[in-house]
Amino acid sequence: MSVNSSHSELAKTEQIITEFFAKSLHIILESRSPVVSSRNYNTERLYSPSPSMRPRDKWFNLALRDCPAALENIDFWRQSNLEPMVVDVVLVQRPVNWDSTRSSPKVGLERNLSSKDYRFPGIWKSDCDEFGCDGSHGTSEKIIERWIVQYDNKKGCKDGFPGNYKRLNSTSSHALYKKSILLLRSLYVTVRLLPAYKVFREVNSSGQIRSFSLIHRVSSSVEPFTRKDEAEMQQFMFTPVDTSSGKLCVSLLYLPSISDTASESSTPMSPQFIPDYVGSPLADPLKRLPSLSMPQYSPSSSPFARRHSWSYDANRVSASPPSALPSPSPTYSESRTLQAKYGSHRPPVSSRYTSLEPAQGHVKDIGYDEYLPSPNFSPSPSPSPPVGSNMLKVLLRSDSAPVYIPASRLGDAPLSSNKMVLPFSPPLKGIRPSLSLVERSSSITTTAGKLSLREEEIARMSGVKISSNNSLHKSSSRSFSRLSFEDSYDDSDFSGPFVLDDDGIMDPGSRPGSSDRSGNPGTPHERIKSQDAAVGALVQMLKKAPPLQQDLNQSQNVCKTSRPEYSCNQIQVHDHHPHPHPHPPVGSSTMSSSRVSGIKTTSDALEELKVYMDVKMMLLRPSGKP
Amino acid sequence: MNCEVCQLKELDVEYFEIREVLRCILHTIFFHRALGLVRPKDVDLTLFEITYVQCGDAELEKKVDEKIDQFIDRVEKHPNKKNQICLSFFEVKNKQATWFTHKVEHLYWEQWYINLNVAHHPKPHSGKSHHSKLVLDPGESASDERNARRATLESSLHEVLFQIIKFVNEKKDHIPPIPNKEGVSFPYEITISSSSDSAFGMDMFKRMLQTGHPTMLS
């Protein structure tokens, strides 16, 4: 059994050694054999895991990236572990005037053939012929690294004595495997710290035309260096790993300074036109959008143009991907052409400061009508086209903030119901308080109407003649309408970009370009305050006011027509003598009216006193005198 | 079991170089001690022309960054002092529980001491920003001096990495059996100390006593 176990141990050891050769070659060539197809060699290369872990990847717990060059050579060393594996990394340099069209680095695999070492059938043609590795075309080669991996088998272990089995156990395959893992870890780190790695990275980097390249040679024999070359090389040896029958050794001869040579011979990159540089609109138009700051509350911005810029974009970016956003800058230049195309109905973004005049006038006429409806009016984001367009114009006027407009919405009609919710949501917020003010304005107008009527009362009481009620109503209605305009459009929520609109409304003849915030006569707040004060005063008066003058007028009219009877009746009430008094008829009417109205003036009182005096005199006169 | 101690060469670094230098050194050590199945991840330093290797463990990367942050904070609190990071690998041994103690013992089998001498204060009032790499110094001599210092540090960092490789190659027998797990195979701890601490040297001495073996310097 112990013999069997020893045989199994030997087999395991052999297998470990064989895989060690393969793994070390893989590690070396992975960082020395340029990848022809790679274009982008990122500074932080991530291991791209293979979809399935191959058995070879699990050896020594080190899963490496694929390396075709290593795979081509691995099979050789499976056959004999006793022969060393020599890997030469060669720097091939070509003259500066080398044809750049043939500069793609090739993986040069050339077997170092010798009569002794011709063990493997077949000859691999060197792929570096195109690069002129064979010395032609003025190329030069220089070995910058020589890796030697060998298994130094001790002859003493081959005796097979039982004592050797104990030695085998002391250096079991398990220990060998663990130490091999550590050695290969060091090898993996070391290959990236050597000067040749920089050359490898430079060769692998894309977009550069270089006059040098890296090739490698894998052989089983060591081609001695010249004295001069050997003097330049430095040696680095990894600590050998003891096995039951020998030692695993990895050593290195390398040139400590090759980066200068490689950097000097590199050809400057020819100027290239980069169409998709970072920041270009072609690369990523989306990136431009955050850097742009659309003006907020600028007196000349208007959702009018913004809306039409959406519709413009809908026509312009019909073929663009849904996620692409049109940047305002292109629309600026193109909007001018669009203006010519669509006329004044669709003012472009760039000319939004100047082309709103006709639209404003239109809104002025319609907006008033739109705001007159019932207080139950709610701004619908999905208006019907004929009314909605006007309503939208009015609604949008309160929006002065930039709105994110996804392109997916651009392809739709601007008046589509569902897709206008988002763009119009900001305006809605601005509109709601203004709508309440609209409602308030209507209440103010009614109170103003009442105020006008009360003014009429006061005028009458003070003896001021009023021409007619109709004219009064007309004037009141006029003031009503004026107040409605002012209240609806001079609201502070509509201020800012809509001061322009107010000017337009107030004075259609003025140019909207002359926007001026302070141009409005008085501020909406002040008007509201004065109106509130007037309302308060009116309320006070109403509290103290007598019944309506209409009743008074009616009563007056009635009294005029039926004065004699009334007066007689009055006299009859107060005097049983049906003698009409010259004064009482006049005074009685007034007295009766004053009695009916309840208002008593001094003159009335004096007249009443006279009446009493007369009555008294009449009563005091002898009643029987003829 | 021996506790192998490796005192790495002291490096003179500036504040803004601490992170990269420590990442490079710590991950190189961890790569040699993550003996389970790993998928190596090559990382290029931005300040130096050096490519180091990580073992591809995201959790480890996160812990290393946290420790580096702590180190940087300590450097800010103890400026112009020699600071040290100690990476220790240990085995967990449960002491025999007595009726009043139940202690878990750490048997350290390897310790790495990373010595950094932070040259400049991190705060701006020192006159030099920690982003001095990007600052265009009007004086040509200052830039040359900076380049020379940078080249020296790069060479020193190179030496430290090869020091690690050499140590790993030479010392293999003290490593415990490799557990069957991915990532870092052995429990570890990272401690930070500075020369201003009274226990700067005492920490080392305490661990030496805990291991019960004299230090064996390579």
mmCIF file of C-alpha atoms in Angstrom, chain B residues 7 47 53 58 96 110 114 118 160 174 179-180 198 213:
data_model
loop_
_atom_site.group_PDB
_atom_site.id
_atom_site.type_symbol
_atom_site.label_atom_id
_atom_site.label_comp_id
_atom_site.label_asym_id
_atom_site.label_seq_id
_atom_site.Cartn_x
_atom_site.Cartn_y
_atom_site.Cartn_z
ATOM 1 C CA GLN B 7 9.842 45.271 8.268
ATOM 2 C CA LEU B 47 0.863 58.570 -9.487
ATOM 3 C CA VAL B 53 -2.294 43.011 -8.403
ATOM 4 C CA ALA B 58 -14.406 43.273 -3.233
ATOM 5 C CA GLN B 96 -9.452 26.203 27.333
ATOM 6 C CA GLU B 110 3.198 36.536 10.114
ATOM 7 C CA ILE B 114 4.662 49.213 6.573
ATOM 8 C CA VAL B 118 4.454 61.569 5.749
ATOM 9 C CA VAL B 160 9.330 47.533 -1.259
ATOM 10 C CA HIS B 174 5.406 28.915 8.481
ATOM 11 C CA PRO B 179 -8.328 26.443 3.806
ATOM 12 C CA ASN B 180 -10.690 25.766 0.998
ATOM 13 C CA SER B 198 4.167 55.498 23.699
ATOM 14 C CA HIS B 213 8.820 33.090 19.690
#
